[in-house]
Short mmCIF file of C-alpha atoms in Angstrom, two decimals:
data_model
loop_
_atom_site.label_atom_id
_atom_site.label_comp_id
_atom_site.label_asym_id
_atom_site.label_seq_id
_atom_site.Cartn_x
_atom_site.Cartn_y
_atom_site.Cartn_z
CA UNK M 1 -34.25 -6.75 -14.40
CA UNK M 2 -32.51 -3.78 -13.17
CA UNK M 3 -29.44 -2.82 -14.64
CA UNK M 4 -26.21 -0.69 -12.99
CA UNK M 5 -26.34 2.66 -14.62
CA UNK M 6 -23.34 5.08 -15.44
CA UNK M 7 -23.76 8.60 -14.59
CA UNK M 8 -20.99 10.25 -15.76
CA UNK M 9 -20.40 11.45 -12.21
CA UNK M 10 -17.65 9.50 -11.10
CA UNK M 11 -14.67 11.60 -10.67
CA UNK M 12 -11.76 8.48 -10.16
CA UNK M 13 -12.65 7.00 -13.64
CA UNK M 14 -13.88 10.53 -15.23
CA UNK M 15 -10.10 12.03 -14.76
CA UNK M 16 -8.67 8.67 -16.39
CA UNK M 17 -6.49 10.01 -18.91
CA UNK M 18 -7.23 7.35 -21.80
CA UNK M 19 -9.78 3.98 -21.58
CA UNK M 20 -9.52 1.14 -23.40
CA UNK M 21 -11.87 -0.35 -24.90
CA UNK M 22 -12.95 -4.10 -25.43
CA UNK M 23 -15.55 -4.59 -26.99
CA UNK M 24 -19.28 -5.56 -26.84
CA UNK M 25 -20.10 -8.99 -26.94
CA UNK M 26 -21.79 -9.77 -30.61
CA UNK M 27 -20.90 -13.27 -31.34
CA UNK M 28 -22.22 -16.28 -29.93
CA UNK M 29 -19.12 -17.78 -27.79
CA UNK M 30 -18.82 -21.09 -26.32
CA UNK M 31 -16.52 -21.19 -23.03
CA UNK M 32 -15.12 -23.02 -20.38
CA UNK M 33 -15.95 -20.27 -17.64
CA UNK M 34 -17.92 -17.31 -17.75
CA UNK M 35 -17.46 -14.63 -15.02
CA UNK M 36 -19.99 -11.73 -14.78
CA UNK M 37 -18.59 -8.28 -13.13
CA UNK M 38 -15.38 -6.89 -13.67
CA UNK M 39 -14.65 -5.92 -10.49
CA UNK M 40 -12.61 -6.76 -7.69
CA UNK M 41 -13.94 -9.88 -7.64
CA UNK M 42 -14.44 -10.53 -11.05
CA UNK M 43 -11.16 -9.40 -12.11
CA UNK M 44 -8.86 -11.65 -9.65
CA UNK M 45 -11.29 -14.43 -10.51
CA UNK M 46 -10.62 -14.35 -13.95
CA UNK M 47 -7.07 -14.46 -13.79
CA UNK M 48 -6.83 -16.92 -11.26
CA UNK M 49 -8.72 -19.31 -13.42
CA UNK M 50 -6.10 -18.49 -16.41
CA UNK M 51 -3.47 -19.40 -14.11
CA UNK M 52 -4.97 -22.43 -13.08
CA UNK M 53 -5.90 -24.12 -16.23
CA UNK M 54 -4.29 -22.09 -18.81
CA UNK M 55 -5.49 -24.39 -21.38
CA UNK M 56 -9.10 -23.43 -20.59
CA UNK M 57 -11.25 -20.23 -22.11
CA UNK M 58 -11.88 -17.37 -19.67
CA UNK M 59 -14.74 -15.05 -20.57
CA UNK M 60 -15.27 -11.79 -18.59
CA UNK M 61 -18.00 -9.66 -18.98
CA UNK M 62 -19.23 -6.58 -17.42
CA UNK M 63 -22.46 -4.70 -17.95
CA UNK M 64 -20.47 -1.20 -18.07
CA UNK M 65 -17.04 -0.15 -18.80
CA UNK M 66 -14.25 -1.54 -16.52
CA UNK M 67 -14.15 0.70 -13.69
CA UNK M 68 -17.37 1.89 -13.90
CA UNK M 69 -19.28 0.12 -11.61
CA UNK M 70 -18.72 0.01 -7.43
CA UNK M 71 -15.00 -1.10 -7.46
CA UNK M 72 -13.92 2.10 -9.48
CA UNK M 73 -16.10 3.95 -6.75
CA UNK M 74 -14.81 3.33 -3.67
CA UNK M 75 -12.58 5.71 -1.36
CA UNK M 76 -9.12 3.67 -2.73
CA UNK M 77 -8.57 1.99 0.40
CA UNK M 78 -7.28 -1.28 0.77
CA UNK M 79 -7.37 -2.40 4.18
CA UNK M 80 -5.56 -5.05 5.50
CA UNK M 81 -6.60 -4.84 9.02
CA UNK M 82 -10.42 -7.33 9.84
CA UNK M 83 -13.32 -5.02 9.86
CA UNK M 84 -13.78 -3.31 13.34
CA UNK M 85 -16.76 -6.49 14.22
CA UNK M 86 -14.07 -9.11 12.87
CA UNK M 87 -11.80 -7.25 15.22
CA UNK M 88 -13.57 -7.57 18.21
CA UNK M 89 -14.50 -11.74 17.50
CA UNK M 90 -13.10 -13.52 20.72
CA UNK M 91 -11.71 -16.26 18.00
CA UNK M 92 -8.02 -14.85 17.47
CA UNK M 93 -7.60 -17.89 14.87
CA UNK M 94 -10.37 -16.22 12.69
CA UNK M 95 -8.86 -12.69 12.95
CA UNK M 96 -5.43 -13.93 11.92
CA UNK M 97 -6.79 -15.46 9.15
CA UNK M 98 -8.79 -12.68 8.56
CA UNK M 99 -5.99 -10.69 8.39
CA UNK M 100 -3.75 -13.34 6.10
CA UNK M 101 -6.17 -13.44 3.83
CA UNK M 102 -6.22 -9.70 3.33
CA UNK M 103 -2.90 -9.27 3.15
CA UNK M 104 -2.63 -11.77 0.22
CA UNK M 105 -4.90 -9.77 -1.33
CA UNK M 106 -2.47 -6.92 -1.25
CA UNK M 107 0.32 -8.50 -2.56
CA UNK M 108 -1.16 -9.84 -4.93
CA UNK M 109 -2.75 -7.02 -6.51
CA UNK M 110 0.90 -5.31 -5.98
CA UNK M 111 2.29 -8.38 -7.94
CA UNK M 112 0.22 -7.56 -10.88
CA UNK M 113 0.49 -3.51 -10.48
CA UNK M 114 4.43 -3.71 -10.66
CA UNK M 115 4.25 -6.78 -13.33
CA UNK M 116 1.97 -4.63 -15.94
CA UNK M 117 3.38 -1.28 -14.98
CA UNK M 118 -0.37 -0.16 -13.71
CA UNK M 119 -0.54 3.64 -13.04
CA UNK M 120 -2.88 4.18 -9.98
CA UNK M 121 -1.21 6.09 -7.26
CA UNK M 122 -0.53 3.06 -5.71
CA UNK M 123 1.64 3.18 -2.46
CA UNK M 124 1.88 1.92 0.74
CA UNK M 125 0.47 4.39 3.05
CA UNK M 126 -1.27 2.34 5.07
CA UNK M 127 -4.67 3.94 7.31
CA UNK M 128 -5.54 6.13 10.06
CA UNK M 129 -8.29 6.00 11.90
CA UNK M 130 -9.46 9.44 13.61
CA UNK M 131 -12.19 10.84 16.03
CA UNK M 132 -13.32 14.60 16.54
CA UNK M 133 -15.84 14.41 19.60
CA UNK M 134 -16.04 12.02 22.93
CA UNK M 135 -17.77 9.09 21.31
CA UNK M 136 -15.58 8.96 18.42
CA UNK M 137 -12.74 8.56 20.54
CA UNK M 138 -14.39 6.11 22.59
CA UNK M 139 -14.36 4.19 19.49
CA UNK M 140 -10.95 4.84 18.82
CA UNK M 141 -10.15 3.83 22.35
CA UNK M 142 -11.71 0.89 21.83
CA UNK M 143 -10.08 -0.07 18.40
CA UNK M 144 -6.42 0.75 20.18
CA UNK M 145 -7.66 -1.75 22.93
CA UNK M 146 -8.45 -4.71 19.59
CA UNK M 147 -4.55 -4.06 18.13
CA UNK M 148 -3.13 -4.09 21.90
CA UNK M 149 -4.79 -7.33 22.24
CA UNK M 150 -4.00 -8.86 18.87
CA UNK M 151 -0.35 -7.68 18.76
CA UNK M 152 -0.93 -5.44 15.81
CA UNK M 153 1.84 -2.58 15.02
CA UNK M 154 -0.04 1.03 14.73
CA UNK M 155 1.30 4.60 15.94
CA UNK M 156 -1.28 6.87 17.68
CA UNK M 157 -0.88 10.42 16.41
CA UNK M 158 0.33 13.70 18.47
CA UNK M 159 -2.02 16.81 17.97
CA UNK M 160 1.05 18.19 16.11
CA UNK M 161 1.22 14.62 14.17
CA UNK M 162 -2.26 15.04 12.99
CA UNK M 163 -2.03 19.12 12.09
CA UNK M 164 1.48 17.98 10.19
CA UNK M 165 0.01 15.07 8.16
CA UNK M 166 -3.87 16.23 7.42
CA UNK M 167 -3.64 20.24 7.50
CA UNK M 168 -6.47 20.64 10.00
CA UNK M 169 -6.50 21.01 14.03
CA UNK M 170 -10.34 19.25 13.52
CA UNK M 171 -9.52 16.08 14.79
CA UNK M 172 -8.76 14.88 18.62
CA UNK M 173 -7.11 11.78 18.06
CA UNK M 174 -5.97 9.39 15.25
CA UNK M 175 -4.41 5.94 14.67
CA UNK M 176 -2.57 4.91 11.81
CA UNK M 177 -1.71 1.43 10.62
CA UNK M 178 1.11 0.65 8.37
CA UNK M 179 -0.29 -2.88 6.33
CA UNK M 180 -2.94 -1.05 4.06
CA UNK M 181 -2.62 0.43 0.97
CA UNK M 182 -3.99 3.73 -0.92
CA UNK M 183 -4.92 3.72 -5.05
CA UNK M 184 -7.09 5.24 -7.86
CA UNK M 185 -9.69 2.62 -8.15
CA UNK M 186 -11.09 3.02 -11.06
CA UNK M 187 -7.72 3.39 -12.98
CA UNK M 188 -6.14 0.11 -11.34
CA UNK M 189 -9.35 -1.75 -12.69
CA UNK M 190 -8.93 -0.33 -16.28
CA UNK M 191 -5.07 -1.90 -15.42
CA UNK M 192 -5.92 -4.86 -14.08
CA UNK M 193 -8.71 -5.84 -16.83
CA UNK M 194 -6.55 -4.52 -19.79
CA UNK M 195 -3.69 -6.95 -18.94
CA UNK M 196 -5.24 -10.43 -18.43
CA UNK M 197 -3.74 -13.55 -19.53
CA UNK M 198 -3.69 -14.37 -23.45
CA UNK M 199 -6.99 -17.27 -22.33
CA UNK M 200 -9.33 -14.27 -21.05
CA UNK M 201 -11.44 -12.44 -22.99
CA UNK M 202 -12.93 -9.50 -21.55
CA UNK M 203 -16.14 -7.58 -22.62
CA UNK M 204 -17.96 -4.45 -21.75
CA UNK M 205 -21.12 -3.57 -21.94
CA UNK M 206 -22.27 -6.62 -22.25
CA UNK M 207 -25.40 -6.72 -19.39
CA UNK M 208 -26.55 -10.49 -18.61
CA UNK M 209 -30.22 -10.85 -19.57
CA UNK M 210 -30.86 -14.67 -18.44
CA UNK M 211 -29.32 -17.29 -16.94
CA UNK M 212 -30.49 -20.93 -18.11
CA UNK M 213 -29.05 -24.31 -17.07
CA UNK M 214 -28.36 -26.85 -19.53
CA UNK M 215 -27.05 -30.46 -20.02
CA UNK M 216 -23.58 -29.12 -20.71
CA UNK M 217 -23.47 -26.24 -18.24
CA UNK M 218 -25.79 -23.06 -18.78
CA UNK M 219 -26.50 -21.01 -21.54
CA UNK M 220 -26.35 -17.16 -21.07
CA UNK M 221 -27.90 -13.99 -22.88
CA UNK M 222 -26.75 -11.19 -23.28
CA UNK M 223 -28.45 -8.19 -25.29
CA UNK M 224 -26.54 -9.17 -28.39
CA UNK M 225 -24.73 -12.47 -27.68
CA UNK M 226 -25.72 -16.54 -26.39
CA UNK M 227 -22.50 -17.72 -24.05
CA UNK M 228 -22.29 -21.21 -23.52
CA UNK M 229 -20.27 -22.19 -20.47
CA UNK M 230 -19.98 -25.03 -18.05
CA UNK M 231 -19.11 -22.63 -14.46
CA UNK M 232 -19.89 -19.27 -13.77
CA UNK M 233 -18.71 -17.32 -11.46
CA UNK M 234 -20.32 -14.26 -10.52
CA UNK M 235 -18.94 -11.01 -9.31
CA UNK M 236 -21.72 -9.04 -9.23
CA UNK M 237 -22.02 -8.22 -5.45
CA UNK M 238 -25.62 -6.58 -5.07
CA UNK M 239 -26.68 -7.22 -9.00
CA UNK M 240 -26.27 -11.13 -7.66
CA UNK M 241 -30.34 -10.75 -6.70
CA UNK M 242 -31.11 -9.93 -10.14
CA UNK M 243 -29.62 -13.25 -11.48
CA UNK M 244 -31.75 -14.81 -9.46
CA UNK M 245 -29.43 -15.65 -6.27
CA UNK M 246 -28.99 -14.36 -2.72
CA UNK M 247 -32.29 -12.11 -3.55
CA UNK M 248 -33.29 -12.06 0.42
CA UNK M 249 -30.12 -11.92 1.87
CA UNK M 250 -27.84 -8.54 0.48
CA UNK M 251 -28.79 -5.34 1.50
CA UNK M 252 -27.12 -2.61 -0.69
CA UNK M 253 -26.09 0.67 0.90
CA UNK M 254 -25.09 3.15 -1.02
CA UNK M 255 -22.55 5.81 0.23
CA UNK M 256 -21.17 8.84 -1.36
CA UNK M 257 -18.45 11.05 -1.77
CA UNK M 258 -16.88 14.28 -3.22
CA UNK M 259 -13.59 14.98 -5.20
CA UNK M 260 -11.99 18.54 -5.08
CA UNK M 261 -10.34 20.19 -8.14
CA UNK M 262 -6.64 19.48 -7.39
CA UNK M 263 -4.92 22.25 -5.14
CA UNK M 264 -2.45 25.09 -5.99
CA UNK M 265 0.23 25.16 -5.10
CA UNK M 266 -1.05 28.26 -3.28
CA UNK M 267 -3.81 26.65 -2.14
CA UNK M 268 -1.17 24.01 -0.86
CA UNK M 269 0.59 26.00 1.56
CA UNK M 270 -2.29 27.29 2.80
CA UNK M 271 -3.64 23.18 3.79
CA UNK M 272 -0.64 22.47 5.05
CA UNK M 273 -0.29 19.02 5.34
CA UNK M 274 1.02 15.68 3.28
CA UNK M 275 -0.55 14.19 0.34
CA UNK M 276 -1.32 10.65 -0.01
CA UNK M 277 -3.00 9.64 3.38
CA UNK M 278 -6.23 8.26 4.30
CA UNK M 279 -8.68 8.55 6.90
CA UNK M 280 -11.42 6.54 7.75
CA UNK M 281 -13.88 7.45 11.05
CA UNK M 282 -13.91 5.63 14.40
CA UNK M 283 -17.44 5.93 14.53
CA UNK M 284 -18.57 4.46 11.14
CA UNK M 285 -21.18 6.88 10.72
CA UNK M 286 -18.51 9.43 10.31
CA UNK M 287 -16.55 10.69 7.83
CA UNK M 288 -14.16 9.47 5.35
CA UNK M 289 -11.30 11.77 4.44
CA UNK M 290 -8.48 11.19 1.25
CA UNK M 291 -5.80 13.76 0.26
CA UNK M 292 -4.31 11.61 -2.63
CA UNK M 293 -0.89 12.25 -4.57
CA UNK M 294 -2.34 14.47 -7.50
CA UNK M 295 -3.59 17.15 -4.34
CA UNK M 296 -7.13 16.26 -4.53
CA UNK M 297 -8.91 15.96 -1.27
CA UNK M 298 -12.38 13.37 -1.15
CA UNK M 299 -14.98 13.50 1.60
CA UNK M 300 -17.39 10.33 1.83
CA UNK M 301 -20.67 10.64 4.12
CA UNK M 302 -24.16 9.78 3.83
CA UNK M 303 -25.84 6.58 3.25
CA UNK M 304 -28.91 5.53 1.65
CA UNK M 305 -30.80 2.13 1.06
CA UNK M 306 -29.88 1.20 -2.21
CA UNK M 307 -33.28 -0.49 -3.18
CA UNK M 308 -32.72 0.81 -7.04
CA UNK M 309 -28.97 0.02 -7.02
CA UNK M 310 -28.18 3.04 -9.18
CA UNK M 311 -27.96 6.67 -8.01
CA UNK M 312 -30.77 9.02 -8.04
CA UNK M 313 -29.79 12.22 -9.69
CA UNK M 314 -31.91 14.26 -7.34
CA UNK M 315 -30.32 13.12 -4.06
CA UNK M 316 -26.81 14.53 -5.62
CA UNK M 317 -27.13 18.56 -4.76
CA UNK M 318 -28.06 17.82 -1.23
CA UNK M 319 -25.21 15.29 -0.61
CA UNK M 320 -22.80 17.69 -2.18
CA UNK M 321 -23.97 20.66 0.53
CA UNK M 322 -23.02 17.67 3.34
CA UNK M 323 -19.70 17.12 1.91
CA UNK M 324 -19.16 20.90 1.87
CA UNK M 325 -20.02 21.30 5.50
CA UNK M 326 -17.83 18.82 6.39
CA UNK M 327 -14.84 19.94 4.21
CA UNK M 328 -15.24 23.52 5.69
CA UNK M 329 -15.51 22.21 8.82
CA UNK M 330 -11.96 20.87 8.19
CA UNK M 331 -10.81 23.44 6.07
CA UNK M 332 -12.00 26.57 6.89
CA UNK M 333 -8.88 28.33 5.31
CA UNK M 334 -9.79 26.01 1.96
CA UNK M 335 -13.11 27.96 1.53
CA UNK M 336 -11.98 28.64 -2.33
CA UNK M 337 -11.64 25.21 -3.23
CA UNK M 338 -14.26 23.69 -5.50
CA UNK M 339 -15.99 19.92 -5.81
CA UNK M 340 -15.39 18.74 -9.04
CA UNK M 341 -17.40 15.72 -8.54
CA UNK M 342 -19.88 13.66 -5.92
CA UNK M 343 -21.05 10.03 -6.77
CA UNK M 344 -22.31 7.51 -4.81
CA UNK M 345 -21.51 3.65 -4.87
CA UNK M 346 -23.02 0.71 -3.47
CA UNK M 347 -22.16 -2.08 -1.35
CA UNK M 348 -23.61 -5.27 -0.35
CA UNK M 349 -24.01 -5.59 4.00
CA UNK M 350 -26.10 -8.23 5.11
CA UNK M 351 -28.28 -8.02 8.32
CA UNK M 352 -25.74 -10.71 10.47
CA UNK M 353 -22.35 -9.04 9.25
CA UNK M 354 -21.96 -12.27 7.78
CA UNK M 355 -19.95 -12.29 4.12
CA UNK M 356 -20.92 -14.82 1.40
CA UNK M 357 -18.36 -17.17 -0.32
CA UNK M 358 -18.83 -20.66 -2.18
CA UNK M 359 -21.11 -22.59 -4.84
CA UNK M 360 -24.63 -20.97 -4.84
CA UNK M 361 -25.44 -24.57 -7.09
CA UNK M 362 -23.37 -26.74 -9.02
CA UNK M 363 -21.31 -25.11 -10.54
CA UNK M 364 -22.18 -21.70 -10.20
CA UNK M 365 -19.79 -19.61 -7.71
CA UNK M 366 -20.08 -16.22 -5.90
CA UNK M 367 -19.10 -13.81 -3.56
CA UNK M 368 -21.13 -11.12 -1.86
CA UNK M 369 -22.05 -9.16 0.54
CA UNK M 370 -18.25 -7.76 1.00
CA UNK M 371 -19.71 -5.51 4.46
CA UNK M 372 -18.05 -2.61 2.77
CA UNK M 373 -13.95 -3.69 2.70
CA UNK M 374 -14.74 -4.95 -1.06
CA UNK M 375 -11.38 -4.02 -2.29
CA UNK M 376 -8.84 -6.60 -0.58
CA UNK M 377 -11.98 -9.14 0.42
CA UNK M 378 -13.32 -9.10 -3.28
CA UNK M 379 -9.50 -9.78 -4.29
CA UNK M 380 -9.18 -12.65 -2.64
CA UNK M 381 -12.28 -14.07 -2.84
CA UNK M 382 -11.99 -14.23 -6.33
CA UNK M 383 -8.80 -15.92 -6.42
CA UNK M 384 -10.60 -18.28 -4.09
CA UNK M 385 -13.63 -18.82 -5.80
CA UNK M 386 -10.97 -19.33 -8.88
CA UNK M 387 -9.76 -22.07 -6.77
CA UNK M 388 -12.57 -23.79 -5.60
CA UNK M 389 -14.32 -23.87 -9.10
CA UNK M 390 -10.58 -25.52 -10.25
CA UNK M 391 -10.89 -28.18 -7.76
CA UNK M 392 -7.46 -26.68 -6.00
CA UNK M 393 -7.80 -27.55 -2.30
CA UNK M 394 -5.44 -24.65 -0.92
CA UNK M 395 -4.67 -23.69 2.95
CA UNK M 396 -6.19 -20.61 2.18
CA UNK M 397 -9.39 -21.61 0.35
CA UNK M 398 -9.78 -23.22 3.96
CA UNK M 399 -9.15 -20.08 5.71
CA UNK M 400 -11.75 -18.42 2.75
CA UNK M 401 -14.30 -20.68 3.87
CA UNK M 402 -13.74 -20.68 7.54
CA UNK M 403 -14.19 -17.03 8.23
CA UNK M 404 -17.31 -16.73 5.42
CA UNK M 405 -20.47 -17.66 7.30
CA UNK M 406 -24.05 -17.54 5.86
CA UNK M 407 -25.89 -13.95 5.43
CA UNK M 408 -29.62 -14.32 7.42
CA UNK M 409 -32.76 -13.69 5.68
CA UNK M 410 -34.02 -10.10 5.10
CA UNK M 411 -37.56 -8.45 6.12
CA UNK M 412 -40.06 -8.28 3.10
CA UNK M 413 -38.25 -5.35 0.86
CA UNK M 414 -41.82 -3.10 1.97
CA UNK M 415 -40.40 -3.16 5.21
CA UNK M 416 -37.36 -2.72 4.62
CA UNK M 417 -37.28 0.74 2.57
CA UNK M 418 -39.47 2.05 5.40
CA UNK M 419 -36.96 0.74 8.26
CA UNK M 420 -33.87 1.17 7.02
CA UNK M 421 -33.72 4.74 6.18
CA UNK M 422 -35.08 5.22 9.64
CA UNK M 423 -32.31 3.37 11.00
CA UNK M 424 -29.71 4.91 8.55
CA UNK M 425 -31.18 8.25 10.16
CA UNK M 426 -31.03 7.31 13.75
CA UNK M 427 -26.81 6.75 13.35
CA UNK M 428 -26.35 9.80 11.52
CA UNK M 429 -28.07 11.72 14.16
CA UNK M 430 -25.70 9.82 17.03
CA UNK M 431 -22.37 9.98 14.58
CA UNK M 432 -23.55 14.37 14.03
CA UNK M 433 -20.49 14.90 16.13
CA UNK M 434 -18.13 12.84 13.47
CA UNK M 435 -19.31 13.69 10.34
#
């Protein structure tokens, strides 16, 4: 069984100022619901069960430390707007509960950040979208042409707009939307684990090494510890194939990115712009671009086929000389500024676009393959998978199910570590002009 790994790399949860720490699971524990992955998912599925049967135990386990693992990894977006092929779905009912669902998700992860005082450069900044080159703004053209049509608010930028907000003439055009919000990932899972309800216990480093169904329920190891539970729910997105579930349907991509040292002020007037925006590409084998409120500025590029889940060492100098060229290329008159870190994350696509969301088998709930918008999807698929295993029959568990569909079969995995890099390759070399 293949384990995630932590490589020290990580520069959101390596600049946390303090971590918690609950502890490894020793004792043997009888539950009433066992969730694996403290994640996005994980998380809001955990306390979503403690809300709805508050007399019940909650266990939550992760195999690393909270924060650790691909939801403390991520760029800090989250988006409320569908995903660009949920955008362009003739079904307007599915897109605007697409876009409900999503923006539940954000308030309720702002419910909890205000409630427990969670410090994770939270705000509502909301997103742009940008293009450099002629097919990134046909892109961009095109998304305009998907808000027009859905009635969505968003501003497109001036030339002098974009040179005010991101310090660099690079781009040619930009969106922004106002529903989204910005955060430090890996801090506002530290928050959100460290303040569950009194029926939750969490525990780290505490890696799942068998699954077994029982007359009760199932019966789970751990490397020091039997759990005894009647549901599980499972948050563990591309690790759901080593449990034994979804194993020829979730393809994990990894992408990566690169965190500056934070700016002088110096170093400030010479950028130029705002802090605390975010840009993700038109083309979406572009470039991802984050100035965030401590004057850090992240690049995110490249993509691999995650076949090992975990991120191979070697790959890391040549992915930090990409992010380079593409931070020069941006900030020429930044040539002084140093990468303090480059990591790389997964995420769980599947070969339809198609996200899963329901009971893999009685009693035993999941949600993967999040097509790379884990942050407000996972959210609220947790509190949804919460709900189903509860029995609560809610409008939006309805909407949940509606717009999840079922994730097609994948080519032998032979096949597939020979095809996709080659097609991972292919839409680099047409997205060149983005990145």
């Amino acid at each position: 069984m293949i384990l995630p790994r932590y490589d020290r790399r990580c520069g959101w949860y390596e600049l946390l100022d303090s971590v918690s720490d609950h502890p490894v699971l020793t004792d043997d524990i009888d539950v009433d619901v066992l969730v694996i992955g403290a994640g996005f998912v994980g998380c809001a599925a955990a306390r979503r069960m403690a809300e709805n049967r508050p007399d019940d135990s909650v266990l939550l386990i992760d195999a690393l430390k909270v924060g650790q693992g691909a939801s403390g990894r991520n760029s800090g977006f989250v988006i409320d707007q569908p995903h660009k092929r949920d955008l362009e779905s003739a079904d307007e009912t599915l897109k605007q509960k697409i876009l409900r669902l999503n923006r539940v998700a954000v308030e309720y992860l702002e419910t909890q950040i205000q409630r427990f005082d969670i410090d994770c450069q939270w705000s509502h900044a909301g997103k742009y979208q940008a293009a450099v080159g002629t097919r990134g703004i046909k892109h961009l053209d095109h998304y305009e042409s998907l808000l027009k049509k859905g009635g969505e608010t968003y501003h497109r930028l001036t030339r002098q707009e974009m040179q005010d907000v991101f310090g660099t003439d690079f781009y040619s055009a930009a969106i922004h939307t106002p529903g989204g919000a910005l955060m430090q990932p890996a801090a506002l899972m530290r928050g959100l684990a460290d303040s569950m309800p009194s029926n939750v216990r969490v525990a780290e480093r505490t890696a799942v090494s068998a699954i077994t169904r029982t007359s009760k329920g199932f019966e789970v190891r751990t490397g020091k510890a039997r759990i005894k539970c009647r549901q599980l729910i499972l948050g563990t997105n591309i690790f759901t194939a080593e449990l034994g579930y979804m194993a020829d349907r979730i393809l994990p991509i990894m992408t990566f990115a690169s965190m500056t040292a934070p700016l002088s002020d110096e170093q400030m007037q010479r950028f130029g712009g705002r802090l605390d925006w975010g840009i993700t590409p038109a083309d979406h084998g572009g470039t991802t671009l984050r100035m965030t409120q401590d004057r850090r500025l992240i690049v995110r590029n490249s993509y691999r086929y995650a076949h090992d889940y975990n991120t191979p060492q070697a790959m890391i100098p040549m992915i930090a000389e990409r992010h380079r060229a593409a931070f020069d290329a941006r900030y020429p008159q930044l040539d002084d500024v140093a990468f303090e870190y480059t990591w790389g994350g997964a995420s769980g696509l599947s070969a339809n676009f198609e996200t899963y969301f329901g009971e893999l088998e009685h009693n035993v709930f999941a949600s993967c393959c999040d097509q790379s918008v884990g942050a407000a999807r996972g959210t609220i698929s947790g509190m949804m998978l919460a709900d189903m295993a509860s029995g609560r029959k809610t409008e939006l568990l309805q909407d949940m199910q509606r717009v999840s569909g079922n994730p097609s079969r994948l080519p032998p995995k032979p096949l597939l570590r020979v095809g996709v890099p080659l097609r991972l390759a292919l839409e680099r070399f047409r997205s060149r002009s983005e990145v």
